[in-house]
Amino acid sequence: MMARSAARSAGYDWRDAIEGEENQYDEYLDTSDEFKITDKGVLDLADDVHIASSLTIGETSMTTDGVYVGGTTSLTNDALTVQDSALTNDTLVLGGTTLATHNSETGLITLDNVAQGTISEDLHQAITGAQLYPIKTQVDNNTAAIGVIGEVVNAQGQAIQGLSSEIQSVRNESAEGDAMTASLAALNPLPYAEGERGQIMAGVGTYKGKQAMAVGYAYAPNSDQQYTVGLSYGQGGKAMANMGATFRIGSGETTKPGSSVAAVQSKVQALEAQNKTQQAKFDEELATKQSQIDAQNDRIAKLEALVQQLVQR
């Protein structure tokens, strides 16, 4: 029996301790302070049992180094080993394959040689790095693509912002140009007058909130030629200028150099004086005619009275 074998291993034979058949059921054989063996082969251990070097029970042996069972299982200070599996302070090996490794420097545990888990809604299996690597690669590619797209979008945004700024600048320049054009259009020289060959002109223009001012000069050496120059300055600091020349042409009678507005006015005054003279003559003739008409009307009235008298007789 196992108890007897344990006793023999400890150096005690329970059969040698029995003195007679009469006490084999009512006495314990006091073999030591740590254990007792009854005559029934029962090993009664104390609370603390100390073994000097080893204890072997069947295929199980206990030594100061550890516990060994059947040559395939052991428990020592370094590891728990069961056939090809072992658990140490830093490593877990199952079936000869290292499953987990503990890094004493970082305090982290790495799981290795794990089978790929099945991805399913109803399963709760671990996913390996090999399964996540394609996803990580795709995520990295997507991140890089998103970065490129972000750079393109940022560049497009900057381009659009620059284009908007340029469009607004063009609008402002266009409005200012229209205002300067309007101010130049306000420069209108007076008709040619004898002795007044030069003229100074000024004008202002406005368009869509932009204002401009223009000054100009017109020179007419005679009634058949005229030269003009104008300069406009806008509120945005830009300037616009123009120059022009006008020539009188045609196959008709050319106005003589001596003719001018003053000559025309003189002729008008002469015509007015002549008209007054003719009007006086006309009034005089009209008064004469009116006197003749009045005299004829008087004679007719007298004749009518005479006829009336003759009729009454």
PDB file of C-alpha atoms in Angstrom:
ATOM      1  CA  MET A   1       0.000   0.000   0.000  1.00  0.00           C
ATOM      2  CA  MET A   2       1.102   3.636  -0.582  1.00  0.00           C
ATOM      3  CA  ALA A   3       1.333   4.478   3.137  1.00  0.00           C
ATOM      4  CA  ARG A   4       3.525   1.442   3.795  1.00  0.00           C
ATOM      5  CA  SER A   5       5.761   2.353   0.901  1.00  0.00           C
ATOM      6  CA  ALA A   6       6.097   5.868   2.303  1.00  0.00           C
ATOM      7  CA  ALA A   7       7.065   4.424   5.670  1.00  0.00           C
ATOM      8  CA  ARG A   8       9.650   2.122   4.160  1.00  0.00           C
ATOM      9  CA  SER A   9      11.078   5.067   2.208  1.00  0.00           C
ATOM     10  CA  ALA A  10      11.408   6.962   5.480  1.00  0.00           C
ATOM     11  CA  GLY A  11      13.264   3.988   7.070  1.00  0.00           C
ATOM     12  CA  TYR A  12      10.444   2.546   9.113  1.00  0.00           C
ATOM     13  CA  ASP A  13       8.693  -0.813   8.741  1.00  0.00           C
ATOM     14  CA  TRP A  14       5.246  -0.766  10.245  1.00  0.00           C
ATOM     15  CA  ARG A  15       5.321  -4.528  10.706  1.00  0.00           C
ATOM     16  CA  ASP A  16       8.372  -4.248  12.945  1.00  0.00           C
ATOM     17  CA  ALA A  17       6.555  -1.774  15.172  1.00  0.00           C
ATOM     18  CA  ILE A  18       3.634  -4.138  15.980  1.00  0.00           C
ATOM     19  CA  GLU A  19       4.151  -6.152  19.175  1.00  0.00           C
ATOM     20  CA  GLY A  20       0.960  -8.162  19.049  1.00  0.00           C
ATOM     21  CA  GLU A  21      -2.361  -8.760  17.395  1.00  0.00           C
ATOM     22  CA  GLU A  22      -4.250  -7.385  20.334  1.00  0.00           C
ATOM     23  CA  ASN A  23      -3.123  -3.798  19.831  1.00  0.00           C
ATOM     24  CA  GLN A  24      -3.205  -3.555  16.047  1.00  0.00           C
ATOM     25  CA  TYR A  25      -6.530  -1.687  16.133  1.00  0.00           C
ATOM     26  CA  ASP A  26      -6.244   0.467  19.224  1.00  0.00           C
ATOM     27  CA  GLU A  27      -2.675   1.749  19.193  1.00  0.00           C
ATOM     28  CA  TYR A  28      -0.672   4.003  16.999  1.00  0.00           C
ATOM     29  CA  LEU A  29       2.899   3.132  16.390  1.00  0.00           C
ATOM     30  CA  ASP A  30       4.822   6.164  17.444  1.00  0.00           C
ATOM     31  CA  THR A  31       7.502   6.233  14.764  1.00  0.00           C
ATOM     32  CA  SER A  32       8.336   9.957  14.900  1.00  0.00           C
ATOM     33  CA  ASP A  33       7.015  13.365  15.859  1.00  0.00           C
ATOM     34  CA  GLU A  34       6.020  14.192  12.284  1.00  0.00           C
ATOM     35  CA  PHE A  35       4.003  11.079  11.311  1.00  0.00           C
ATOM     36  CA  LYS A  36       2.487   7.918  12.683  1.00  0.00           C
ATOM     37  CA  ILE A  37       1.554   4.634  11.045  1.00  0.00           C
ATOM     38  CA  THR A  38      -1.341   2.619  12.374  1.00  0.00           C
ATOM     39  CA  ASP A  39      -1.538  -1.099  12.223  1.00  0.00           C
ATOM     40  CA  LYS A  40      -4.050  -0.690   9.456  1.00  0.00           C
ATOM     41  CA  GLY A  41      -1.419   0.862   7.250  1.00  0.00           C
ATOM     42  CA  VAL A  42      -2.760   4.401   7.591  1.00  0.00           C
ATOM     43  CA  LEU A  43      -0.182   7.193   7.561  1.00  0.00           C
ATOM     44  CA  ASP A  44      -1.077  10.005   9.955  1.00  0.00           C
ATOM     45  CA  LEU A  45       0.987  13.128   9.209  1.00  0.00           C
ATOM     46  CA  ALA A  46       1.631  16.012  11.517  1.00  0.00           C
ATOM     47  CA  ASP A  47       0.857  19.599  10.534  1.00  0.00           C
ATOM     48  CA  ASP A  48       4.426  20.105   9.310  1.00  0.00           C
ATOM     49  CA  VAL A  49       6.445  17.244   7.820  1.00  0.00           C
ATOM     50  CA  HIS A  50      10.121  17.706   7.012  1.00  0.00           C
ATOM     51  CA  ILE A  51      11.903  15.371   4.568  1.00  0.00           C
ATOM     52  CA  ALA A  52      15.654  15.528   4.471  1.00  0.00           C
ATOM     53  CA  SER A  53      16.348  14.913   0.758  1.00  0.00           C
ATOM     54  CA  SER A  54      13.545  13.191  -1.193  1.00  0.00           C
ATOM     55  CA  LEU A  55      10.288  11.301  -1.031  1.00  0.00           C
ATOM     56  CA  THR A  56       9.126   8.917  -3.733  1.00  0.00           C
ATOM     57  CA  ILE A  57       5.634   7.535  -3.980  1.00  0.00           C
ATOM     58  CA  GLY A  58       5.164   5.434  -7.045  1.00  0.00           C
ATOM     59  CA  GLU A  59       6.221   7.505 -10.031  1.00  0.00           C
ATOM     60  CA  THR A  60       6.036  10.707  -8.006  1.00  0.00           C
ATOM     61  CA  SER A  61       9.101  11.992  -6.251  1.00  0.00           C
ATOM     62  CA  MET A  62       9.680  15.076  -4.148  1.00  0.00           C
ATOM     63  CA  THR A  63      13.143  16.490  -3.701  1.00  0.00           C
ATOM     64  CA  THR A  64      14.641  19.725  -2.552  1.00  0.00           C
ATOM     65  CA  ASP A  65      14.669  20.812  -6.217  1.00  0.00           C
ATOM     66  CA  GLY A  66      10.996  20.162  -6.916  1.00  0.00           C
ATOM     67  CA  VAL A  67       8.289  17.619  -7.601  1.00  0.00           C
ATOM     68  CA  TYR A  68       8.557  15.125 -10.476  1.00  0.00           C
ATOM     69  CA  VAL A  69       5.776  12.893 -11.790  1.00  0.00           C
ATOM     70  CA  GLY A  70       6.410  10.100 -14.272  1.00  0.00           C
ATOM     71  CA  GLY A  71       9.345  11.821 -15.886  1.00  0.00           C
ATOM     72  CA  THR A  72       7.058  14.125 -17.911  1.00  0.00           C
ATOM     73  CA  THR A  73       5.685  16.488 -15.297  1.00  0.00           C
ATOM     74  CA  SER A  74       7.694  18.616 -12.919  1.00  0.00           C
ATOM     75  CA  LEU A  75       7.318  21.628 -10.670  1.00  0.00           C
ATOM     76  CA  THR A  76      10.474  23.480  -9.720  1.00  0.00           C
ATOM     77  CA  ASN A  77      11.482  26.958  -8.715  1.00  0.00           C
ATOM     78  CA  ASP A  78      12.114  27.737 -12.398  1.00  0.00           C
ATOM     79  CA  ALA A  79       9.133  26.226 -14.192  1.00  0.00           C
ATOM     80  CA  LEU A  80       6.045  24.059 -14.276  1.00  0.00           C
ATOM     81  CA  THR A  81       6.532  21.474 -17.014  1.00  0.00           C
ATOM     82  CA  VAL A  82       3.952  19.042 -18.410  1.00  0.00           C
ATOM     83  CA  GLN A  83       5.361  17.027 -21.308  1.00  0.00           C
ATOM     84  CA  ASP A  84       6.083  19.596 -24.077  1.00  0.00           C
ATOM     85  CA  SER A  85       4.375  22.465 -22.217  1.00  0.00           C
ATOM     86  CA  ALA A  86       6.039  24.714 -19.690  1.00  0.00           C
ATOM     87  CA  LEU A  87       5.307  27.807 -17.642  1.00  0.00           C
ATOM     88  CA  THR A  88       8.206  29.908 -16.415  1.00  0.00           C
ATOM     89  CA  ASN A  89       8.502  33.355 -14.950  1.00  0.00           C
ATOM     90  CA  ASP A  90       8.933  34.855 -18.443  1.00  0.00           C
ATOM     91  CA  THR A  91       7.549  32.314 -20.926  1.00  0.00           C
ATOM     92  CA  LEU A  92       4.508  30.116 -21.586  1.00  0.00           C
ATOM     93  CA  VAL A  93       5.130  27.137 -23.895  1.00  0.00           C
ATOM     94  CA  LEU A  94       2.261  24.895 -25.042  1.00  0.00           C
ATOM     95  CA  GLY A  95       3.041  21.729 -26.979  1.00  0.00           C
ATOM     96  CA  GLY A  96       6.551  22.899 -27.765  1.00  0.00           C
ATOM     97  CA  THR A  97       5.334  26.229 -29.146  1.00  0.00           C
ATOM     98  CA  THR A  98       6.097  29.472 -27.337  1.00  0.00           C
ATOM     99  CA  LEU A  99       2.772  31.188 -26.746  1.00  0.00           C
ATOM    100  CA  ALA A 100       3.646  34.137 -24.492  1.00  0.00           C
ATOM    101  CA  THR A 101       6.814  35.986 -23.559  1.00  0.00           C
ATOM    102  CA  HIS A 102       7.228  38.496 -20.748  1.00  0.00           C
ATOM    103  CA  ASN A 103       9.584  41.440 -21.220  1.00  0.00           C
ATOM    104  CA  SER A 104      11.087  42.237 -17.844  1.00  0.00           C
ATOM    105  CA  GLU A 105      12.254  45.681 -18.999  1.00  0.00           C
ATOM    106  CA  THR A 106       8.901  46.921 -20.273  1.00  0.00           C
ATOM    107  CA  GLY A 107       6.650  44.701 -18.162  1.00  0.00           C
ATOM    108  CA  LEU A 108       4.656  43.802 -21.298  1.00  0.00           C
ATOM    109  CA  ILE A 109       3.596  40.338 -22.475  1.00  0.00           C
ATOM    110  CA  THR A 110       3.838  39.326 -26.131  1.00  0.00           C
ATOM    111  CA  LEU A 111       1.592  36.567 -27.509  1.00  0.00           C
ATOM    112  CA  ASP A 112       3.229  34.553 -30.301  1.00  0.00           C
ATOM    113  CA  ASN A 113       2.279  31.659 -32.597  1.00  0.00           C
ATOM    114  CA  VAL A 114      -1.447  32.329 -32.210  1.00  0.00           C
ATOM    115  CA  ALA A 115      -3.751  30.818 -34.814  1.00  0.00           C
ATOM    116  CA  GLN A 116      -5.689  33.216 -36.965  1.00  0.00           C
ATOM    117  CA  GLY A 117      -9.115  33.830 -35.500  1.00  0.00           C
ATOM    118  CA  THR A 118     -12.328  33.610 -37.443  1.00  0.00           C
ATOM    119  CA  ILE A 119     -13.917  37.013 -37.910  1.00  0.00           C
ATOM    120  CA  SER A 120     -17.607  36.604 -37.201  1.00  0.00           C
ATOM    121  CA  GLU A 121     -20.336  38.376 -35.319  1.00  0.00           C
ATOM    122  CA  ASP A 122     -20.991  35.328 -33.111  1.00  0.00           C
ATOM    123  CA  LEU A 123     -17.368  34.303 -32.412  1.00  0.00           C
ATOM    124  CA  HIS A 124     -14.991  35.784 -29.859  1.00  0.00           C
ATOM    125  CA  GLN A 125     -11.610  34.673 -31.170  1.00  0.00           C
ATOM    126  CA  ALA A 126      -8.396  36.652 -31.049  1.00  0.00           C
ATOM    127  CA  ILE A 127      -7.260  38.387 -34.230  1.00  0.00           C
ATOM    128  CA  THR A 128      -3.577  38.058 -35.101  1.00  0.00           C
ATOM    129  CA  GLY A 129      -1.152  40.621 -36.457  1.00  0.00           C
ATOM    130  CA  ALA A 130      -1.063  38.754 -39.773  1.00  0.00           C
ATOM    131  CA  GLN A 131      -4.803  39.299 -40.111  1.00  0.00           C
ATOM    132  CA  LEU A 132      -4.534  42.960 -39.127  1.00  0.00           C
ATOM    133  CA  TYR A 133      -1.500  43.652 -41.329  1.00  0.00           C
ATOM    134  CA  PRO A 134      -3.502  43.975 -44.602  1.00  0.00           C
ATOM    135  CA  ILE A 135      -5.911  46.286 -42.794  1.00  0.00           C
ATOM    136  CA  LYS A 136      -2.990  48.284 -41.384  1.00  0.00           C
ATOM    137  CA  THR A 137      -1.444  48.450 -44.866  1.00  0.00           C
ATOM    138  CA  GLN A 138      -4.742  49.617 -46.334  1.00  0.00           C
ATOM    139  CA  VAL A 139      -5.151  52.163 -43.529  1.00  0.00           C
ATOM    140  CA  ASP A 140      -1.594  53.421 -44.125  1.00  0.00           C
ATOM    141  CA  ASN A 141      -2.280  53.653 -47.857  1.00  0.00           C
ATOM    142  CA  ASN A 142      -5.574  55.420 -47.208  1.00  0.00           C
ATOM    143  CA  THR A 143      -3.870  57.762 -44.752  1.00  0.00           C
ATOM    144  CA  ALA A 144      -1.197  58.565 -47.327  1.00  0.00           C
ATOM    145  CA  ALA A 145      -3.861  59.039 -50.010  1.00  0.00           C
ATOM    146  CA  ILE A 146      -5.895  61.228 -47.681  1.00  0.00           C
ATOM    147  CA  GLY A 147      -2.754  63.242 -46.967  1.00  0.00           C
ATOM    148  CA  VAL A 148      -2.155  63.709 -50.690  1.00  0.00           C
ATOM    149  CA  ILE A 149      -5.808  64.605 -51.224  1.00  0.00           C
ATOM    150  CA  GLY A 150      -5.587  67.024 -48.308  1.00  0.00           C
ATOM    151  CA  GLU A 151      -2.548  68.672 -49.867  1.00  0.00           C
ATOM    152  CA  VAL A 152      -4.351  68.875 -53.214  1.00  0.00           C
ATOM    153  CA  VAL A 153      -7.477  70.289 -51.569  1.00  0.00           C
ATOM    154  CA  ASN A 154      -5.357  72.766 -49.616  1.00  0.00           C
ATOM    155  CA  ALA A 155      -3.557  73.790 -52.801  1.00  0.00           C
ATOM    156  CA  GLN A 156      -6.880  74.103 -54.620  1.00  0.00           C
ATOM    157  CA  GLY A 157      -8.272  76.145 -51.745  1.00  0.00           C
ATOM    158  CA  GLN A 158      -5.289  78.465 -51.854  1.00  0.00           C
ATOM    159  CA  ALA A 159      -5.618  78.691 -55.643  1.00  0.00           C
ATOM    160  CA  ILE A 160      -9.333  79.472 -55.363  1.00  0.00           C
ATOM    161  CA  GLN A 161      -8.628  82.041 -52.664  1.00  0.00           C
ATOM    162  CA  GLY A 162      -5.944  83.610 -54.844  1.00  0.00           C
ATOM    163  CA  LEU A 163      -8.283  83.519 -57.841  1.00  0.00           C
ATOM    164  CA  SER A 164     -11.044  85.164 -55.808  1.00  0.00           C
ATOM    165  CA  SER A 165      -8.600  87.847 -54.728  1.00  0.00           C
ATOM    166  CA  GLU A 166      -7.521  88.365 -58.330  1.00  0.00           C
ATOM    167  CA  ILE A 167     -11.150  88.510 -59.495  1.00  0.00           C
ATOM    168  CA  GLN A 168     -11.937  91.124 -56.841  1.00  0.00           C
ATOM    169  CA  SER A 169      -8.826  93.055 -57.852  1.00  0.00           C
ATOM    170  CA  VAL A 170      -9.937  92.927 -61.497  1.00  0.00           C
ATOM    171  CA  ARG A 171     -13.392  94.141 -60.492  1.00  0.00           C
ATOM    172  CA  ASN A 172     -11.914  97.032 -58.546  1.00  0.00           C
ATOM    173  CA  GLU A 173      -9.603  97.935 -61.416  1.00  0.00           C
ATOM    174  CA  SER A 174     -12.492  97.682 -63.891  1.00  0.00           C
ATOM    175  CA  ALA A 175     -14.702  99.945 -61.769  1.00  0.00           C
ATOM    176  CA  GLU A 176     -11.849 102.420 -61.326  1.00  0.00           C
ATOM    177  CA  GLY A 177     -11.143 102.302 -65.063  1.00  0.00           C
ATOM    178  CA  ASP A 178     -14.801 103.008 -65.842  1.00  0.00           C
ATOM    179  CA  ALA A 179     -14.740 105.938 -63.408  1.00  0.00           C
ATOM    180  CA  MET A 180     -11.636 107.366 -65.122  1.00  0.00           C
ATOM    181  CA  THR A 181     -13.256 106.842 -68.533  1.00  0.00           C
ATOM    182  CA  ALA A 182     -16.323 108.737 -67.340  1.00  0.00           C
ATOM    183  CA  SER A 183     -14.152 111.603 -66.076  1.00  0.00           C
ATOM    184  CA  LEU A 184     -12.316 111.827 -69.425  1.00  0.00           C
ATOM    185  CA  ALA A 185     -15.644 111.798 -71.250  1.00  0.00           C
ATOM    186  CA  ALA A 186     -16.608 114.908 -69.282  1.00  0.00           C
ATOM    187  CA  LEU A 187     -13.825 116.916 -70.981  1.00  0.00           C
ATOM    188  CA  ASN A 188     -15.703 118.791 -73.740  1.00  0.00           C
ATOM    189  CA  PRO A 189     -14.071 121.795 -75.448  1.00  0.00           C
ATOM    190  CA  LEU A 190     -16.125 124.837 -76.416  1.00  0.00           C
ATOM    191  CA  PRO A 191     -16.688 125.765 -80.086  1.00  0.00           C
ATOM    192  CA  TYR A 192     -13.899 127.638 -81.811  1.00  0.00           C
ATOM    193  CA  ALA A 193     -13.797 131.370 -81.174  1.00  0.00           C
ATOM    194  CA  GLU A 194     -11.492 133.833 -82.905  1.00  0.00           C
ATOM    195  CA  GLY A 195      -8.624 134.766 -80.640  1.00  0.00           C
ATOM    196  CA  GLU A 196      -9.452 132.015 -78.098  1.00  0.00           C
ATOM    197  CA  ARG A 197      -7.361 129.084 -79.290  1.00  0.00           C
ATOM    198  CA  GLY A 198      -6.616 127.312 -75.982  1.00  0.00           C
ATOM    199  CA  GLN A 199      -9.057 125.852 -73.424  1.00  0.00           C
ATOM    200  CA  ILE A 200      -8.611 124.148 -70.040  1.00  0.00           C
ATOM    201  CA  MET A 201     -11.109 121.412 -69.161  1.00  0.00           C
ATOM    202  CA  ALA A 202     -11.932 119.465 -65.987  1.00  0.00           C
ATOM    203  CA  GLY A 203     -14.266 116.587 -65.223  1.00  0.00           C
ATOM    204  CA  VAL A 204     -15.145 113.979 -62.599  1.00  0.00           C
ATOM    205  CA  GLY A 205     -16.503 110.443 -62.928  1.00  0.00           C
ATOM    206  CA  THR A 206     -17.838 107.722 -60.623  1.00  0.00           C
ATOM    207  CA  TYR A 207     -18.729 104.049 -61.087  1.00  0.00           C
ATOM    208  CA  LYS A 208     -19.602 101.363 -58.496  1.00  0.00           C
ATOM    209  CA  GLY A 209     -18.117 103.274 -55.601  1.00  0.00           C
ATOM    210  CA  LYS A 210     -14.968 104.314 -57.458  1.00  0.00           C
ATOM    211  CA  GLN A 211     -14.260 107.980 -58.240  1.00  0.00           C
ATOM    212  CA  ALA A 212     -11.845 109.697 -60.612  1.00  0.00           C
ATOM    213  CA  MET A 213     -10.951 113.247 -61.637  1.00  0.00           C
ATOM    214  CA  ALA A 214      -9.688 114.405 -65.050  1.00  0.00           C
ATOM    215  CA  VAL A 215      -8.111 117.557 -66.445  1.00  0.00           C
ATOM    216  CA  GLY A 216      -7.555 118.396 -70.103  1.00  0.00           C
ATOM    217  CA  TYR A 217      -6.372 120.987 -72.554  1.00  0.00           C
ATOM    218  CA  ALA A 218      -7.781 121.807 -76.022  1.00  0.00           C
ATOM    219  CA  TYR A 219      -5.969 123.826 -78.661  1.00  0.00           C
ATOM    220  CA  ALA A 220      -7.547 125.064 -81.941  1.00  0.00           C
ATOM    221  CA  PRO A 221      -5.152 127.012 -84.213  1.00  0.00           C
ATOM    222  CA  ASN A 222      -8.060 127.738 -86.562  1.00  0.00           C
ATOM    223  CA  SER A 223     -11.612 126.694 -87.182  1.00  0.00           C
ATOM    224  CA  ASP A 224     -10.516 123.628 -89.207  1.00  0.00           C
ATOM    225  CA  GLN A 225      -8.208 122.005 -86.606  1.00  0.00           C
ATOM    226  CA  GLN A 226      -8.428 121.077 -82.937  1.00  0.00           C
ATOM    227  CA  TYR A 227      -6.059 119.110 -80.643  1.00  0.00           C
ATOM    228  CA  THR A 228      -6.956 117.766 -77.181  1.00  0.00           C
ATOM    229  CA  VAL A 229      -5.126 115.993 -74.356  1.00  0.00           C
ATOM    230  CA  GLY A 230      -6.623 114.630 -71.117  1.00  0.00           C
ATOM    231  CA  LEU A 231      -5.356 112.981 -67.918  1.00  0.00           C
ATOM    232  CA  SER A 232      -7.500 111.130 -65.368  1.00  0.00           C
ATOM    233  CA  TYR A 233      -6.437 110.041 -61.883  1.00  0.00           C
ATOM    234  CA  GLY A 234      -8.420 107.382 -59.937  1.00  0.00           C
ATOM    235  CA  GLN A 235      -8.741 106.926 -56.182  1.00  0.00           C
ATOM    236  CA  GLY A 236      -6.786 103.664 -56.396  1.00  0.00           C
ATOM    237  CA  GLY A 237      -3.685 105.508 -57.556  1.00  0.00           C
ATOM    238  CA  LYS A 238      -3.986 104.563 -61.209  1.00  0.00           C
ATOM    239  CA  ALA A 239      -3.961 107.037 -64.090  1.00  0.00           C
ATOM    240  CA  MET A 240      -5.475 107.141 -67.583  1.00  0.00           C
ATOM    241  CA  ALA A 241      -4.645 109.549 -70.409  1.00  0.00           C
ATOM    242  CA  ASN A 242      -5.878 110.311 -73.914  1.00  0.00           C
ATOM    243  CA  MET A 243      -4.935 112.497 -76.839  1.00  0.00           C
ATOM    244  CA  GLY A 244      -6.989 113.543 -79.833  1.00  0.00           C
ATOM    245  CA  ALA A 245      -6.890 115.565 -83.043  1.00  0.00           C
ATOM    246  CA  THR A 246      -9.841 116.828 -85.099  1.00  0.00           C
ATOM    247  CA  PHE A 247      -9.687 118.107 -88.686  1.00  0.00           C
ATOM    248  CA  ARG A 248     -12.475 119.600 -90.735  1.00  0.00           C
ATOM    249  CA  ILE A 249     -12.619 117.938 -94.200  1.00  0.00           C
ATOM    250  CA  GLY A 250     -14.995 117.861 -97.124  1.00  0.00           C
ATOM    251  CA  SER A 251     -15.534 119.183-100.660  1.00  0.00           C
ATOM    252  CA  GLY A 252     -17.795 122.058 -99.616  1.00  0.00           C
ATOM    253  CA  GLU A 253     -16.814 125.682 -99.177  1.00  0.00           C
ATOM    254  CA  THR A 254     -14.248 126.013 -96.441  1.00  0.00           C
ATOM    255  CA  THR A 255     -14.834 128.608 -93.827  1.00  0.00           C
ATOM    256  CA  LYS A 256     -12.405 131.459 -94.202  1.00  0.00           C
ATOM    257  CA  PRO A 257      -9.859 131.971 -91.462  1.00  0.00           C
ATOM    258  CA  GLY A 258     -11.411 135.378 -90.655  1.00  0.00           C
ATOM    259  CA  SER A 259     -14.828 133.930 -89.907  1.00  0.00           C
ATOM    260  CA  SER A 260     -15.613 133.293 -86.310  1.00  0.00           C
ATOM    261  CA  VAL A 261     -18.393 133.389 -83.832  1.00  0.00           C
ATOM    262  CA  ALA A 262     -17.817 137.111 -83.403  1.00  0.00           C
ATOM    263  CA  ALA A 263     -18.257 137.634 -87.155  1.00  0.00           C
ATOM    264  CA  VAL A 264     -21.413 135.566 -87.081  1.00  0.00           C
ATOM    265  CA  GLN A 265     -22.687 137.590 -84.163  1.00  0.00           C
ATOM    266  CA  SER A 266     -21.886 140.785 -86.087  1.00  0.00           C
ATOM    267  CA  LYS A 267     -23.827 139.517 -89.048  1.00  0.00           C
ATOM    268  CA  VAL A 268     -26.718 138.603 -86.812  1.00  0.00           C
ATOM    269  CA  GLN A 269     -26.711 142.064 -85.335  1.00  0.00           C
ATOM    270  CA  ALA A 270     -26.675 143.587 -88.852  1.00  0.00           C
ATOM    271  CA  LEU A 271     -29.555 141.378 -89.859  1.00  0.00           C
ATOM    272  CA  GLU A 272     -31.435 142.392 -86.744  1.00  0.00           C
ATOM    273  CA  ALA A 273     -30.898 146.084 -87.582  1.00  0.00           C
ATOM    274  CA  GLN A 274     -32.012 145.491 -91.141  1.00  0.00           C
ATOM    275  CA  ASN A 275     -35.010 143.633 -89.874  1.00  0.00           C
ATOM    276  CA  LYS A 276     -35.917 146.526 -87.630  1.00  0.00           C
ATOM    277  CA  THR A 277     -35.681 148.918 -90.587  1.00  0.00           C
ATOM    278  CA  GLN A 278     -37.859 146.700 -92.715  1.00  0.00           C
ATOM    279  CA  GLN A 279     -40.266 146.308 -89.823  1.00  0.00           C
ATOM    280  CA  ALA A 280     -40.528 150.098 -89.541  1.00  0.00           C
ATOM    281  CA  LYS A 281     -41.262 150.379 -93.248  1.00  0.00           C
ATOM    282  CA  PHE A 282     -43.797 147.635 -92.999  1.00  0.00           C
ATOM    283  CA  ASP A 283     -45.460 149.305 -90.055  1.00  0.00           C
ATOM    284  CA  GLU A 284     -45.564 152.590 -91.957  1.00  0.00           C
ATOM    285  CA  GLU A 285     -47.057 150.968 -95.051  1.00  0.00           C
ATOM    286  CA  LEU A 286     -49.492 149.102 -92.868  1.00  0.00           C
ATOM    287  CA  ALA A 287     -50.623 152.338 -91.255  1.00  0.00           C
ATOM    288  CA  THR A 288     -51.106 153.894 -94.703  1.00  0.00           C
ATOM    289  CA  LYS A 289     -53.123 150.945 -95.886  1.00  0.00           C
ATOM    290  CA  GLN A 290     -55.204 151.069 -92.717  1.00  0.00           C
ATOM    291  CA  SER A 291     -55.981 154.777 -93.353  1.00  0.00           C
ATOM    292  CA  GLN A 292     -57.055 153.942 -96.880  1.00  0.00           C
ATOM    293  CA  ILE A 293     -59.248 151.118 -95.626  1.00  0.00           C
ATOM    294  CA  ASP A 294     -60.827 153.388 -93.040  1.00  0.00           C
ATOM    295  CA  ALA A 295     -61.562 156.033 -95.726  1.00  0.00           C
ATOM    296  CA  GLN A 296     -63.111 153.415 -97.996  1.00  0.00           C
ATOM    297  CA  ASN A 297     -65.213 152.110 -95.131  1.00  0.00           C
ATOM    298  CA  ASP A 298     -66.446 155.664 -94.477  1.00  0.00           C
ATOM    299  CA  ARG A 299     -67.414 156.149 -98.149  1.00  0.00           C
ATOM    300  CA  ILE A 300     -69.217 152.782 -98.159  1.00  0.00           C
ATOM    301  CA  ALA A 301     -71.183 153.773 -95.095  1.00  0.00           C
ATOM    302  CA  LYS A 302     -72.250 157.028 -96.746  1.00  0.00           C
ATOM    303  CA  LEU A 303     -73.296 155.182 -99.918  1.00  0.00           C
ATOM    304  CA  GLU A 304     -75.342 152.734 -97.903  1.00  0.00           C
ATOM    305  CA  ALA A 305     -77.164 155.612 -96.164  1.00  0.00           C
ATOM    306  CA  LEU A 306     -77.917 157.255 -99.523  1.00  0.00           C
ATOM    307  CA  VAL A 307     -79.262 154.007-100.928  1.00  0.00           C
ATOM    308  CA  GLN A 308     -81.473 153.606 -97.904  1.00  0.00           C
ATOM    309  CA  GLN A 309     -82.969 157.036 -98.425  1.00  0.00           C
ATOM    310  CA  LEU A 310     -83.684 156.272-102.066  1.00  0.00           C
ATOM    311  CA  VAL A 311     -85.418 153.082-101.149  1.00  0.00           C
ATOM    312  CA  GLN A 312     -87.706 154.799 -98.653  1.00  0.00           C
ATOM    313  CA  ARG A 313     -88.972 157.265-101.310  1.00  0.00           C
TER     314      ARG A 313
END
